[in-house]
């Protein structure tokens, strides 16, 4: 590997899509490979649990990668600007995740309206919980089992998106408090935990 390739692997890029906004963090190509393996593991697990019994752990891999990247973003923004803009942080998360969620929900509601009309009324709570990022709590409240395959529950998978979004709400506030009170290596140690 020549030095030009090595430099391109570690060159900083803007997570905001290259428009010069947002904090600068290094791009780590290996994380894309890890994400791909996690996706494959989850898909294989859902296709047939016997093929890859631990494939569900791919979701936890996503949580860890997300936590790592979000921590980097928050620390980089704090170092670059002296503060963390919660509004901008949450806007960037919404801009990244909500369009795909809305497209999926519109497609699902359209499908149910035409082919599964009996479920249209029961889907309302799941849709509201999904858009509100509280699907995990809604499923606990309604007693829905994630592993049950006996009932029609096309939005059951939104529990993981809800957990991630709840993390995005709590973690920046916690990091803000810590970044104001803690300096140097203690930040790196806490961020790593």
C-alpha positions as MATLAB code, in Angstrom:
seq = 'XXXXXXXXXXXXXXXXXXXXXXXXXXXXXXXXXXXXXXXXXXXXXXXXXXXXXXXXXXXXXXXXXXXXXXXXXXXXXXXXXXXXXXXXXXXXXXXXXXXXXXXXXXXXXXXXXXXXXXXXXXXXXXXXXXXXXXXXXXXXXXXXXXXXXXXXXXXXXXXXXXXXXXXXXXXXXXXXXXXXXXXXXXXXXXXXX';
ca = [
       0.000    0.000    0.000;
       1.483    3.352   -0.969;
       1.335    6.450    1.211;
      -1.293    8.113   -0.986;
      -3.748    5.256   -0.361;
      -2.947    5.293    3.337;
      -3.593    9.041    3.473;
      -6.939    8.701    1.685;
      -8.048    6.087    4.224;
      -7.453    8.453    7.120;
      -8.304   11.783    5.505;
     -10.996   13.702    7.375;
     -14.383   13.972    5.723;
     -17.482   15.896    6.655;
     -20.323   13.689    7.943;
     -22.798   16.252    6.651;
     -22.346   15.101    3.087;
     -19.263   17.077    2.135;
     -20.869   20.514    2.144;
     -18.460   21.908    4.715;
     -20.980   21.929    7.560;
     -20.692   19.845   10.674;
     -17.708   18.583   12.596;
     -14.813   16.872   10.825;
     -14.109   13.250   11.768;
     -11.890   10.666   10.096;
     -13.494    8.196    7.708;
     -12.775    4.620    8.771;
     -13.437    2.234    5.849;
     -13.256   -0.799    8.121;
     -16.460    0.326    9.811;
     -18.298    0.006    6.489;
     -17.070   -3.586    6.238;
     -18.147   -4.274    9.802;
     -21.570   -2.783    9.067;
     -21.885   -4.982    5.967;
     -21.094   -8.101    8.012;
     -23.635   -7.052   10.637;
     -26.317   -6.548    7.961;
     -25.593   -9.960    6.463;
     -25.724  -11.582    9.909;
     -29.121  -10.034   10.690;
     -30.559  -10.955    7.277;
     -29.344  -14.552    7.529;
     -30.700  -14.786   11.069;
     -34.131  -13.589    9.970;
     -34.121  -15.868    6.928;
     -33.440  -18.936    9.068;
     -32.396  -18.793   12.721;
     -30.793  -22.224   12.415;
     -28.249  -20.978    9.865;
     -26.768  -18.309   12.127;
     -28.153  -18.477   15.642;
     -26.279  -15.405   16.855;
     -27.026  -13.282   13.808;
     -29.232  -10.993   15.878;
     -26.021   -9.679   17.459;
     -25.513   -7.655   14.287;
     -27.949   -5.143   15.789;
     -25.664   -4.707   18.799;
     -22.747   -4.175   16.414;
     -24.721   -1.307   14.856;
     -25.328    0.169   18.310;
     -21.618    0.053   19.151;
     -20.549    1.581   15.821;
     -23.177    4.294   16.166;
     -22.099    5.095   19.716;
     -18.476    5.325   18.630;
     -19.212    7.606   15.674;
     -21.609    9.837   17.599;
     -19.067   10.229   20.391;
     -16.420   11.205   17.820;
     -18.796   13.737   16.249;
     -19.640   15.319   19.588;
     -16.023   15.545   20.744;
     -14.909   16.910   17.352;
     -17.642   19.553   17.376;
     -16.738   20.566   20.925;
     -13.045   20.849   20.012;
     -13.784   22.756   16.798;
     -16.413   25.219   18.044;
     -16.074   25.167   21.816;
     -19.614   23.841   22.249;
     -22.103   21.291   20.982;
     -25.205   22.475   19.144;
     -27.952   20.074   20.197;
     -30.364   21.500   17.638;
     -27.938   20.994   14.750;
     -26.988   17.532   15.999;
     -30.601   16.401   16.235;
     -31.459   18.046   12.896;
     -28.630   16.108   11.193;
     -29.889   12.834   12.703;
     -33.470   13.571   11.597;
     -32.357   14.572    8.099;
     -30.476   11.309    7.806;
     -33.106    8.921    9.177;
     -36.595   10.366    8.738;
     -36.827   10.304    4.920;
     -36.216    6.549    4.749;
     -38.592    5.959    7.669;
     -41.373    7.976    6.016;
     -40.915    6.220    2.670;
     -41.089    2.832    4.383;
     -44.198    3.840    6.356;
     -45.972    5.209    3.276;
     -45.181    2.026    1.336;
     -46.393   -0.142    4.230;
     -49.614    1.815    4.775;
     -50.320    1.645    1.039;
     -49.725   -2.113    1.019;
     -51.924   -2.670    4.080;
     -54.692   -0.439    2.668;
     -54.855   -2.557   -0.480;
     -53.958   -6.077    0.666;
     -54.325   -6.357    4.470;
     -57.248   -4.026    5.255;
     -58.120   -5.892    8.458;
     -54.864   -4.662   10.016;
     -55.228   -1.008    9.058;
     -56.740    0.004   12.423;
     -54.221   -1.892   14.529;
     -51.320   -0.430   12.588;
     -52.063    3.119   13.786;
     -50.348    2.732   17.164;
     -47.277    1.125   15.606;
     -46.951    3.936   13.056;
     -47.267    6.659   15.707;
     -44.768    4.870   17.958;
     -42.393    4.411   15.021;
     -42.466    8.073   13.994;
     -42.128    9.129   17.653;
     -39.158    6.786   18.169;
     -40.806    5.010   21.083;
     -41.581    1.721   19.320;
     -39.602   -0.245   21.911;
     -41.687    1.172   24.784;
     -44.923    0.792   22.814;
     -44.153   -2.883   22.214;
     -43.430   -3.407   25.908;
     -46.644   -1.566   26.844;
     -48.768   -3.626   24.427;
     -47.053   -6.901   25.327;
     -45.805   -7.504   21.793;
     -43.100  -10.113   21.526;
     -40.297   -9.377   19.103;
     -39.808  -13.064   18.393;
     -43.474  -13.909   17.812;
     -44.214  -14.755   14.200;
     -47.889  -15.596   14.731;
     -49.182  -12.044   14.353;
     -48.941   -9.452   11.596;
     -46.479   -6.872   12.946;
     -44.564   -5.293   10.063;
     -43.107   -2.509   12.218;
     -41.773   -4.674   15.011;
     -38.203   -4.061   13.844;
     -38.503   -0.344   14.662;
     -37.593   -1.104   18.282;
     -33.906   -0.901   17.324;
     -34.323    2.459   15.587;
     -36.175    3.722   18.671;
     -33.345    2.621   20.970;
     -30.807    4.333   18.734;
     -32.804    7.573   18.563;
     -33.276    7.580   22.335;
     -29.505    7.227   22.612;
     -29.131   10.217   20.257;
     -31.307   12.268   22.607;
     -29.611   11.302   25.880;
     -25.955   10.876   24.865;
     -25.270   14.417   23.559;
     -26.666   15.929   26.756;
     -24.557   13.583   28.878;
     -21.477   14.299   26.743;
     -22.129   18.054   27.054;
     -22.110   17.796   30.836;
     -18.999   15.631   30.816;
     -17.124   17.789   28.315;
     -17.726   20.807   30.544;
     -16.487   19.065   33.681;
     -13.873   16.597   32.480;
     -10.651   17.246   30.577;
      -8.039   15.319   28.625;
      -7.783   11.571   28.933;
     -10.812   11.287   31.168;
     -12.985   12.285   28.182;
     -11.421    9.577   26.035;
     -11.828    6.999   28.786;
     -15.471    7.883   29.409;
     -16.242    8.051   25.684;
     -14.705    4.610   25.255;
     -16.889    3.118   27.951;
];
